[in-house]
Amino acid sequence: MRRDKLEKYLKKIDEVIERGPYKDTWDSLAFHKVPDWYRNAKLGIFIHWGVFSVPAFGNEWYPRWMYKKDTSEYRHHIETYGSLKEFGYKEFVPMFKAENYNPEEWVKLFKRAGAKFIMPVAEHHDGFQMYDSELSEWCAAKKGPCKDMMGMLKNEVEKNDLVFTASSHRIEHYWFMGGMRETESDIPEKLEYGDFYWPSYIEPFENYNQEQIQGFEVETLFMQDWLVRTCEIVDKYRPRIVYFDWWIQVEAAKPYLKKFIAYYYNRALEWGEEVTVNYKNDALMYQCGVRDIERGQLSDISPDYWQNDTSVAKNSWCFTENNDYKKPEEIISCLIDVVSKNGSLLLNVGPKADGTLPEKDIELLNALGEWMDINGEGIYETSFWKKSGEGPTVTEEGHFTDVLEHSFTSEDFRFTYKNGCIFAFSMKWPEDGVVRIKTFGKKSKNFKGVIRNVEVLGAPQGCEFQLCDEYLSVSAKGMNTTLPVGIKIIVD
């Protein structure tokens, strides 16, 4: 990218902030409203797709680990493709052809699954942009597929009345492939600004410790480049969420992060759209955006709207030949648990390099869609109730906890609320077809209202209910399922 384009864009960013109501301070950005459409949507689809889908080995961090000796990726690469000096990561770019990419079919499937917003990864840590960039030659519109992959998807998303969003993981590119400096590789003798691998510094931390965030010096040019690239995504594609991965929390990124958010929120006002930013940890100050917990959950209701981003596979965000897939009941249980605690679920799929979705991804999305057809009224446009649920199973709070096995029992329930109805989701339907919900017993201190009627969603023979002293008893015959079951309690 030429420096003149960079300087011109930086000037534009300052001008937008100067004339807009949002300034690049936490005071100005605080208490930004969570979009109503987002609160109501509850379910989105995340898409990790890119050059790393070509080797399809390990996970989307292949370009990092292939340059690290004593890793399985390094050994696999040498055995499969030869020396790193002759065949480095950039050699995968021409192999990333996406020849069978059909965004119309993708969106049809995502909508069938019940998703209300779609979030492609615009740029991952490897530095290859999946969109048409005027700021770099290393983008999908100019190399590899030679198509604006993100633009094509946006068109189909909006044709289907879904919401288009985007994520940027660019900031980790600062160190992501730094291992090439420590081994014989295809790194140029001198990396120049604009090179695919630039800057590829050796990572400024040990053992990938996310707590080490203060005191790092990050090259100013890189942070300027990060800011401009991210603003370009906003200007060209108008995503209604911009999601960031974890490294934006480092101290050196803070001034540029505030500039980006002020620019984005001001631009959204110009468009007349409600937007927000997803962030992890404490990268943003309180209520400047929506907190995201990677592969993780909360133990109870959050007063602020939040998000869990997770994947259909436990081991990887991208397609690999040996993905360890979740079961439908794990994904659906996760969705219910998150929504009951005032959150949304962003569920990731990983397409193959040719643009097709793996059969297992399709199978899981179809299963989710079938369940949502029956139970979606207890998910969409709901709010949390005064308690998230009942039962012995407690979900562990924090990042990377939702890959743990949660053995829900027939005594576990999760609650949501909408329009005079409390939805009690039985997380494991009992074999005898009778559930007992203690929260709604006559002697319960949790509910003192009137129960007018009860419905078991999807019950082929209807249901019967009885209000007992210790619990609400609900029975339904013919419910042969391993999936959670929605119970609609109509109250007065």
C-alpha positions as semicolon CSV with decimal commas, in nm:
position;residue;x (nm);y (nm);z (nm)
1;M;0,000;0,000;0,000
2;R;0,138;0,340;-0,092
3;R;0,195;0,582;0,195
4;D;-0,007;0,853;0,020
5;K;-0,323;0,641;0,043
6;L;-0,256;0,581;0,410
7;E;-0,209;0,951;0,486
8;K;-0,518;1,047;0,288
9;Y;-0,733;0,799;0,478
10;L;-0,595;0,903;0,817
11;K;-0,693;1,261;0,735
12;K;-1,044;1,149;0,637
13;I;-1,082;0,963;0,968
14;D;-0,989;1,275;1,165
15;E;-1,236;1,485;0,963
16;V;-1,526;1,244;1,026
17;I;-1,454;1,242;1,398
18;E;-1,417;1,619;1,410
19;R;-1,759;1,686;1,256
20;G;-1,946;1,397;1,425
21;P;-2,090;1,375;1,776
22;Y;-1,868;1,078;1,872
23;K;-1,513;1,169;1,971
24;D;-1,220;0,936;2,030
25;T;-1,256;0,933;2,408
26;W;-1,414;0,675;2,634
27;D;-1,640;0,945;2,780
28;S;-1,784;1,017;2,437
29;L;-1,822;0,651;2,341
30;A;-1,978;0,540;2,670
31;F;-2,336;0,411;2,695
32;H;-2,366;0,342;2,325
33;K;-2,705;0,180;2,266
34;V;-2,712;-0,189;2,181
35;P;-2,908;-0,216;1,854
36;D;-3,263;-0,344;1,897
37;W;-3,225;-0,575;1,597
38;Y;-2,926;-0,737;1,769
39;R;-3,107;-0,793;2,099
40;N;-3,390;-0,960;1,909
41;A;-3,179;-1,170;1,670
42;K;-3,011;-1,403;1,924
43;L;-2,836;-1,617;1,660
44;G;-2,570;-1,534;1,401
45;I;-2,336;-1,730;1,175
46;F;-1,960;-1,671;1,190
47;I;-1,746;-1,780;0,891
48;H;-1,374;-1,859;0,918
49;W;-1,257;-1,903;0,561
50;G;-0,937;-1,812;0,387
51;V;-0,598;-1,927;0,263
52;F;-0,558;-2,146;0,574
53;S;-0,845;-2,357;0,436
54;V;-0,609;-2,492;0,169
55;P;-0,376;-2,698;0,392
56;A;-0,683;-2,780;0,610
57;F;-0,457;-2,911;0,883
58;G;-0,455;-2,837;1,256
59;N;-0,664;-2,523;1,257
60;E;-0,673;-2,164;1,129
61;W;-0,344;-2,098;1,310
62;Y;-0,160;-2,312;1,055
63;P;0,034;-2,010;0,914
64;R;0,173;-1,945;1,260
65;W;0,261;-2,297;1,364
66;M;0,404;-2,406;1,027
67;Y;0,699;-2,175;1,098
68;K;0,752;-2,312;1,449
69;K;0,983;-2,613;1,476
70;D;0,870;-2,908;1,686
71;T;0,502;-2,855;1,597
72;S;0,280;-3,098;1,411
73;E;0,208;-2,824;1,153
74;Y;0,579;-2,776;1,085
75;R;0,635;-3,148;1,037
76;H;0,323;-3,184;0,823
77;H;0,428;-2,894;0,603
78;I;0,779;-3,023;0,542
79;E;0,652;-3,373;0,465
80;T;0,367;-3,255;0,240
81;Y;0,496;-2,944;0,063
82;G;0,873;-2,942;0,109
83;S;1,101;-2,683;0,264
84;L;0,964;-2,357;0,401
85;K;1,221;-2,169;0,199
86;E;1,079;-2,305;-0,127
87;F;0,715;-2,337;-0,024
88;G;0,603;-2,082;0,235
89;Y;0,255;-1,976;0,331
90;K;0,215;-1,737;0,038
91;E;0,238;-2,033;-0,201
92;F;-0,108;-2,140;-0,080
93;V;-0,263;-1,818;-0,213
94;P;-0,290;-1,930;-0,580
95;M;-0,429;-2,262;-0,454
96;F;-0,713;-2,082;-0,278
97;K;-0,949;-2,071;-0,577
98;A;-1,297;-2,091;-0,419
99;E;-1,414;-2,226;-0,754
100;N;-1,740;-2,363;-0,611
101;Y;-1,828;-2,063;-0,397
102;N;-2,204;-2,007;-0,408
103;P;-2,308;-1,738;-0,158
104;E;-2,673;-1,782;-0,254
105;E;-2,663;-2,142;-0,129
106;W;-2,472;-2,043;0,182
107;V;-2,724;-1,780;0,283
108;K;-3,015;-2,011;0,208
109;L;-2,866;-2,263;0,453
110;F;-2,783;-2,001;0,718
111;K;-3,136;-1,864;0,703
112;R;-3,272;-2,217;0,722
113;A;-3,067;-2,266;1,039
114;G;-3,246;-1,971;1,197
115;A;-2,962;-1,717;1,186
116;K;-3,056;-1,349;1,173
117;F;-2,710;-1,202;1,110
118;I;-2,407;-1,325;0,916
119;M;-2,044;-1,243;1,001
120;P;-1,761;-1,338;0,763
121;V;-1,403;-1,290;0,878
122;A;-1,285;-1,000;0,665
123;E;-0,918;-1,058;0,748
124;H;-0,766;-1,317;0,975
125;H;-0,425;-1,315;1,143
126;D;-0,258;-1,436;0,822
127;G;-0,311;-1,094;0,660
128;F;-0,510;-1,206;0,355
129;Q;-0,813;-0,985;0,302
130;M;-1,132;-1,162;0,193
131;Y;-1,264;-0,847;0,028
132;D;-1,178;-0,594;-0,240
133;S;-0,922;-0,365;-0,081
134;E;-0,779;-0,051;-0,236
135;L;-0,509;-0,051;0,031
136;S;-0,335;-0,383;-0,041
137;E;-0,261;-0,623;-0,326
138;W;-0,302;-0,924;-0,095
139;C;-0,677;-0,953;-0,112
140;A;-0,924;-1,202;-0,258
141;A;-1,030;-0,961;-0,532
142;K;-0,676;-0,948;-0,672
143;K;-0,520;-1,283;-0,582
144;G;-0,640;-1,637;-0,527
145;P;-1,011;-1,641;-0,617
146;C;-0,989;-1,295;-0,776
147;K;-1,339;-1,218;-0,649
148;D;-1,480;-0,989;-0,383
149;M;-1,586;-1,277;-0,160
150;M;-1,725;-1,057;0,115
151;G;-1,912;-0,827;-0,120
152;M;-2,079;-1,121;-0,292
153;L;-2,190;-1,257;0,044
154;K;-2,320;-0,918;0,161
155;N;-2,542;-0,892;-0,146
156;E;-2,704;-1,229;-0,075
157;V;-2,737;-1,163;0,297
158;E;-2,925;-0,839;0,244
159;K;-3,138;-0,986;-0,036
160;N;-3,265;-1,232;0,223
161;D;-3,344;-0,964;0,484
162;L;-3,063;-1,075;0,712
163;V;-2,808;-0,844;0,873
164;F;-2,454;-0,822;0,738
165;T;-2,171;-0,794;0,992
166;A;-1,793;-0,847;0,974
167;S;-1,491;-0,929;1,187
168;S;-1,129;-0,820;1,169
169;H;-0,845;-1,020;1,325
170;R;-0,577;-0,815;1,152
171;I;-0,406;-0,683;1,463
172;E;-0,249;-1,019;1,554
173;H;-0,070;-1,015;1,218
174;Y;0,191;-0,799;1,391
175;W;0,350;-1,114;1,535
176;F;0,146;-1,401;1,397
177;M;0,406;-1,535;1,154
178;G;0,709;-1,410;1,343
179;G;0,837;-1,766;1,365
180;M;0,964;-1,731;1,008
181;R;1,238;-1,505;1,148
182;E;1,364;-1,789;1,366
183;T;1,383;-2,063;1,105
184;E;1,493;-2,104;0,747
185;S;1,192;-1,979;0,554
186;D;1,063;-1,772;0,264
187;I;1,080;-1,443;0,451
188;P;1,234;-1,171;0,228
189;E;1,573;-1,038;0,325
190;K;1,404;-0,708;0,401
191;L;1,031;-0,685;0,469
192;E;0,877;-0,371;0,328
193;Y;0,548;-0,204;0,415
194;G;0,283;-0,361;0,194
195;D;0,450;-0,704;0,176
196;F;0,218;-0,993;0,259
197;Y;0,431;-1,099;0,555
198;W;0,496;-0,747;0,687
199;P;0,578;-0,691;0,970
200;S;0,597;-1,045;1,125
201;Y;0,778;-0,947;1,440
202;I;0,866;-1,214;1,692
203;E;0,577;-1,214;1,939
204;P;0,631;-0,981;2,237
205;F;0,513;-1,233;2,498
206;E;0,580;-1,584;2,618
207;N;0,351;-1,884;2,593
208;Y;0,069;-1,683;2,433
209;N;-0,021;-1,521;2,765
210;Q;-0,329;-1,302;2,716
211;E;-0,265;-1,129;3,045
212;Q;0,054;-0,969;2,914
213;I;-0,097;-0,657;2,761
214;Q;0,088;-0,357;2,897
215;G;0,410;-0,189;2,804
216;F;0,459;-0,329;2,452
217;E;0,583;-0,097;2,184
218;V;0,390;-0,152;1,862
219;E;0,514;0,016;1,547
220;T;0,313;0,331;1,473
221;L;0,293;0,252;1,102
222;F;0,135;-0,085;1,176
223;M;-0,130;0,070;1,401
224;Q;-0,206;0,336;1,139
225;D;-0,238;0,062;0,879
226;W;-0,467;-0,136;1,111
227;L;-0,689;0,167;1,163
228;V;-0,717;0,246;0,793
229;R;-0,783;-0,114;0,689
230;T;-1,060;-0,146;0,945
231;C;-1,221;0,183;0,844
232;E;-1,209;0,066;0,481
233;I;-1,421;-0,237;0,576
234;V;-1,673;-0,002;0,735
235;D;-1,688;0,231;0,436
236;K;-1,706;-0,035;0,165
237;Y;-1,938;-0,287;0,331
238;R;-2,128;-0,104;0,606
239;P;-2,134;-0,396;0,852
240;R;-2,372;-0,348;1,142
241;I;-2,136;-0,518;1,385
242;V;-1,758;-0,507;1,373
243;Y;-1,604;-0,787;1,580
244;F;-1,246;-0,783;1,708
245;D;-1,029;-1,062;1,839
246;W;-0,837;-1,032;2,161
247;W;-0,511;-0,840;2,092
248;I;-0,683;-0,502;2,052
249;Q;-0,671;-0,488;2,431
250;V;-0,296;-0,410;2,434
251;E;-0,203;-0,067;2,561
252;A;-0,047;0,050;2,234
253;A;-0,372;-0,011;2,044
254;K;-0,595;0,198;2,268
255;P;-0,568;0,537;2,088
256;Y;-0,633;0,375;1,749
257;L;-0,917;0,165;1,884
258;K;-1,094;0,473;2,017
259;K;-1,045;0,647;1,683
260;F;-1,193;0,352;1,498
261;I;-1,502;0,329;1,719
262;A;-1,567;0,705;1,697
263;Y;-1,531;0,688;1,318
264;Y;-1,758;0,382;1,290
265;Y;-2,031;0,517;1,515
266;N;-2,027;0,853;1,336
267;R;-2,047;0,685;0,996
268;A;-2,342;0,474;1,116
269;L;-2,527;0,792;1,210
270;E;-2,473;0,913;0,854
271;W;-2,621;0,586;0,722
272;G;-2,911;0,590;0,968
273;E;-2,815;0,245;1,103
274;E;-2,780;0,100;1,453
275;V;-2,438;-0,062;1,492
276;T;-2,205;-0,187;1,761
277;V;-1,860;-0,336;1,822
278;N;-1,782;-0,680;1,970
279;Y;-1,478;-0,694;2,197
280;K;-1,314;-0,935;2,440
281;N;-1,181;-0,893;2,792
282;D;-1,155;-0,522;2,877
283;A;-1,046;-0,389;2,539
284;L;-1,333;-0,139;2,546
285;M;-1,458;0,048;2,846
286;Y;-1,794;-0,031;3,000
287;Q;-2,093;-0,008;2,762
288;C;-1,899;0,123;2,463
289;G;-1,983;-0,198;2,275
290;V;-2,095;-0,557;2,335
291;R;-1,868;-0,796;2,523
292;D;-1,785;-1,125;2,353
293;I;-1,674;-1,441;2,533
294;E;-1,485;-1,678;2,305
295;R;-1,612;-2,035;2,331
296;G;-1,744;-1,936;2,671
297;Q;-2,046;-1,862;2,880
298;L;-2,167;-1,694;3,198
299;S;-2,284;-1,865;3,514
300;D;-2,585;-1,633;3,547
301;I;-2,773;-1,340;3,390
302;S;-2,568;-1,041;3,276
303;P;-2,731;-0,697;3,313
304;D;-2,560;-0,603;2,985
305;Y;-2,613;-0,774;2,653
306;W;-2,325;-1,006;2,561
307;Q;-2,225;-1,271;2,308
308;N;-2,073;-1,617;2,298
309;D;-1,886;-1,694;1,979
310;T;-1,820;-2,062;1,928
311;S;-1,781;-2,313;1,648
312;V;-1,950;-2,628;1,524
313;A;-1,610;-2,796;1,574
314;K;-1,429;-2,821;1,906
315;N;-1,074;-2,818;1,770
316;S;-1,081;-2,557;1,496
317;W;-1,260;-2,253;1,359
318;C;-1,174;-2,342;1,000
319;F;-1,226;-2,658;0,797
320;T;-0,974;-2,932;0,859
321;E;-0,978;-3,293;0,747
322;N;-1,014;-3,412;1,107
323;N;-1,255;-3,172;1,272
324;D;-1,404;-3,289;1,603
325;Y;-1,766;-3,183;1,567
326;K;-2,015;-3,106;1,840
327;K;-2,350;-3,281;1,864
328;P;-2,672;-3,092;1,780
329;E;-2,781;-3,104;2,144
330;E;-2,457;-2,936;2,253
331;I;-2,508;-2,646;2,014
332;I;-2,877;-2,604;2,098
333;S;-2,814;-2,627;2,473
334;C;-2,546;-2,362;2,437
335;L;-2,784;-2,131;2,249
336;I;-3,055;-2,168;2,514
337;D;-2,815;-2,116;2,803
338;V;-2,671;-1,801;2,645
339;V;-3,011;-1,649;2,560
340;S;-3,141;-1,719;2,913
341;K;-2,853;-1,505;3,044
342;N;-2,917;-1,204;2,816
343;G;-2,682;-1,303;2,536
344;S;-2,661;-1,403;2,172
345;L;-2,482;-1,694;2,007
346;L;-2,247;-1,646;1,713
347;L;-2,201;-1,993;1,566
348;N;-1,906;-2,054;1,335
349;V;-1,876;-2,273;1,027
350;G;-1,562;-2,342;0,824
351;P;-1,597;-2,374;0,444
352;K;-1,353;-2,574;0,234
353;A;-1,102;-2,400;0,008
354;D;-1,319;-2,462;-0,297
355;G;-1,610;-2,274;-0,137
356;T;-1,828;-2,568;-0,041
357;L;-1,948;-2,626;0,312
358;P;-1,854;-2,959;0,474
359;E;-2,133;-3,213;0,502
360;K;-2,116;-3,214;0,881
361;D;-2,152;-2,835;0,901
362;I;-2,460;-2,861;0,678
363;E;-2,602;-3,145;0,885
364;L;-2,563;-2,949;1,211
365;L;-2,715;-2,632;1,067
366;N;-3,011;-2,823;0,932
367;A;-3,065;-2,985;1,272
368;L;-3,051;-2,643;1,437
369;G;-3,299;-2,506;1,184
370;E;-3,545;-2,788;1,244
371;W;-3,530;-2,727;1,618
372;M;-3,571;-2,350;1,573
373;D;-3,880;-2,404;1,356
374;I;-4,049;-2,557;1,660
375;N;-3,886;-2,370;1,948
376;G;-3,777;-2,038;1,798
377;E;-4,061;-1,841;1,954
378;G;-3,890;-1,898;2,290
379;I;-3,560;-1,763;2,152
380;Y;-3,623;-1,474;1,911
381;E;-3,724;-1,135;2,051
382;T;-3,720;-1,270;2,406
383;S;-3,563;-1,119;2,713
384;F;-3,413;-1,286;3,014
385;W;-3,651;-1,358;3,301
386;K;-3,580;-1,283;3,668
387;K;-3,376;-1,602;3,695
388;S;-3,193;-1,786;3,419
389;G;-3,304;-2,133;3,519
390;E;-3,298;-2,408;3,776
391;G;-3,130;-2,742;3,822
392;P;-2,803;-2,897;3,936
393;T;-2,592;-2,818;3,629
394;V;-2,399;-2,490;3,649
395;T;-2,215;-2,364;3,343
396;E;-1,860;-2,257;3,412
397;E;-1,794;-1,890;3,348
398;G;-1,521;-1,755;3,122
399;H;-1,350;-1,801;2,787
400;F;-1,302;-2,152;2,644
401;T;-1,552;-2,322;2,873
402;D;-1,828;-2,420;2,632
403;V;-1,621;-2,702;2,486
404;L;-1,651;-2,874;2,821
405;E;-1,912;-3,145;2,842
406;H;-2,223;-3,019;3,019
407;S;-2,422;-3,321;3,133
408;F;-2,762;-3,161;3,165
409;T;-3,017;-3,365;3,355
410;S;-3,394;-3,385;3,341
411;E;-3,395;-3,148;3,641
412;D;-3,223;-2,870;3,444
413;F;-3,428;-2,588;3,293
414;R;-3,347;-2,251;3,135
415;F;-3,594;-1,963;3,118
416;T;-3,671;-1,683;2,871
417;Y;-3,961;-1,438;2,858
418;K;-4,181;-1,272;2,593
419;N;-4,527;-1,116;2,581
420;G;-4,683;-1,275;2,887
421;C;-4,516;-1,609;2,831
422;I;-4,233;-1,769;3,023
423;F;-4,049;-2,031;2,820
424;A;-3,898;-2,307;3,030
425;F;-3,658;-2,518;2,826
426;S;-3,617;-2,873;2,948
427;M;-3,247;-2,928;2,881
428;K;-3,292;-3,305;2,881
429;W;-3,636;-3,448;2,822
430;P;-3,710;-3,727;3,074
431;E;-3,777;-4,079;2,955
432;D;-4,116;-4,093;3,128
433;G;-4,228;-3,771;2,953
434;V;-4,298;-3,584;3,278
435;V;-4,106;-3,273;3,385
436;R;-4,129;-3,104;3,723
437;I;-4,035;-2,737;3,738
438;K;-3,983;-2,627;4,098
439;T;-3,974;-2,255;4,018
440;F;-4,348;-2,258;3,947
441;G;-4,472;-2,471;4,238
442;K;-4,752;-2,328;4,455
443;K;-4,515;-2,279;4,748
444;S;-4,229;-2,138;4,537
445;K;-4,100;-1,794;4,630
446;N;-3,992;-1,730;4,268
447;F;-4,333;-1,695;4,102
448;K;-4,663;-1,572;4,248
449;G;-4,854;-1,508;3,926
450;V;-5,135;-1,700;3,759
451;I;-5,059;-1,981;3,514
452;R;-5,331;-1,974;3,248
453;N;-5,205;-2,253;3,022
454;V;-4,901;-2,463;2,934
455;E;-4,788;-2,589;2,593
456;V;-4,505;-2,827;2,508
457;L;-4,365;-2,704;2,178
458;G;-4,367;-2,977;1,916
459;A;-4,560;-3,226;2,128
460;P;-4,746;-3,453;1,882
461;Q;-5,024;-3,532;2,132
462;G;-5,038;-3,207;2,326
463;C;-4,967;-3,198;2,698
464;E;-5,123;-3,198;3,043
465;F;-5,012;-2,988;3,338
466;Q;-5,080;-2,978;3,709
467;L;-4,980;-2,716;3,962
468;C;-4,850;-2,889;4,273
469;D;-4,716;-2,745;4,598
470;E;-4,352;-2,813;4,513
471;Y;-4,349;-2,794;4,135
472;L;-4,535;-2,747;3,810
473;S;-4,583;-3,090;3,654
474;V;-4,600;-3,107;3,275
475;S;-4,644;-3,432;3,084
476;A;-4,635;-3,496;2,711
477;K;-4,641;-3,831;2,534
478;G;-4,455;-3,917;2,216
479;M;-4,156;-3,681;2,275
480;N;-3,874;-3,908;2,168
481;T;-3,581;-3,668;2,151
482;T;-3,228;-3,607;2,278
483;L;-3,268;-3,232;2,219
484;P;-3,393;-2,969;2,464
485;V;-3,769;-2,911;2,460
486;G;-3,944;-2,576;2,491
487;I;-4,234;-2,543;2,737
488;K;-4,450;-2,233;2,692
489;I;-4,607;-2,117;3,018
490;I;-4,879;-1,857;2,960
491;V;-4,903;-1,639;3,270
492;D;-5,119;-1,359;3,405
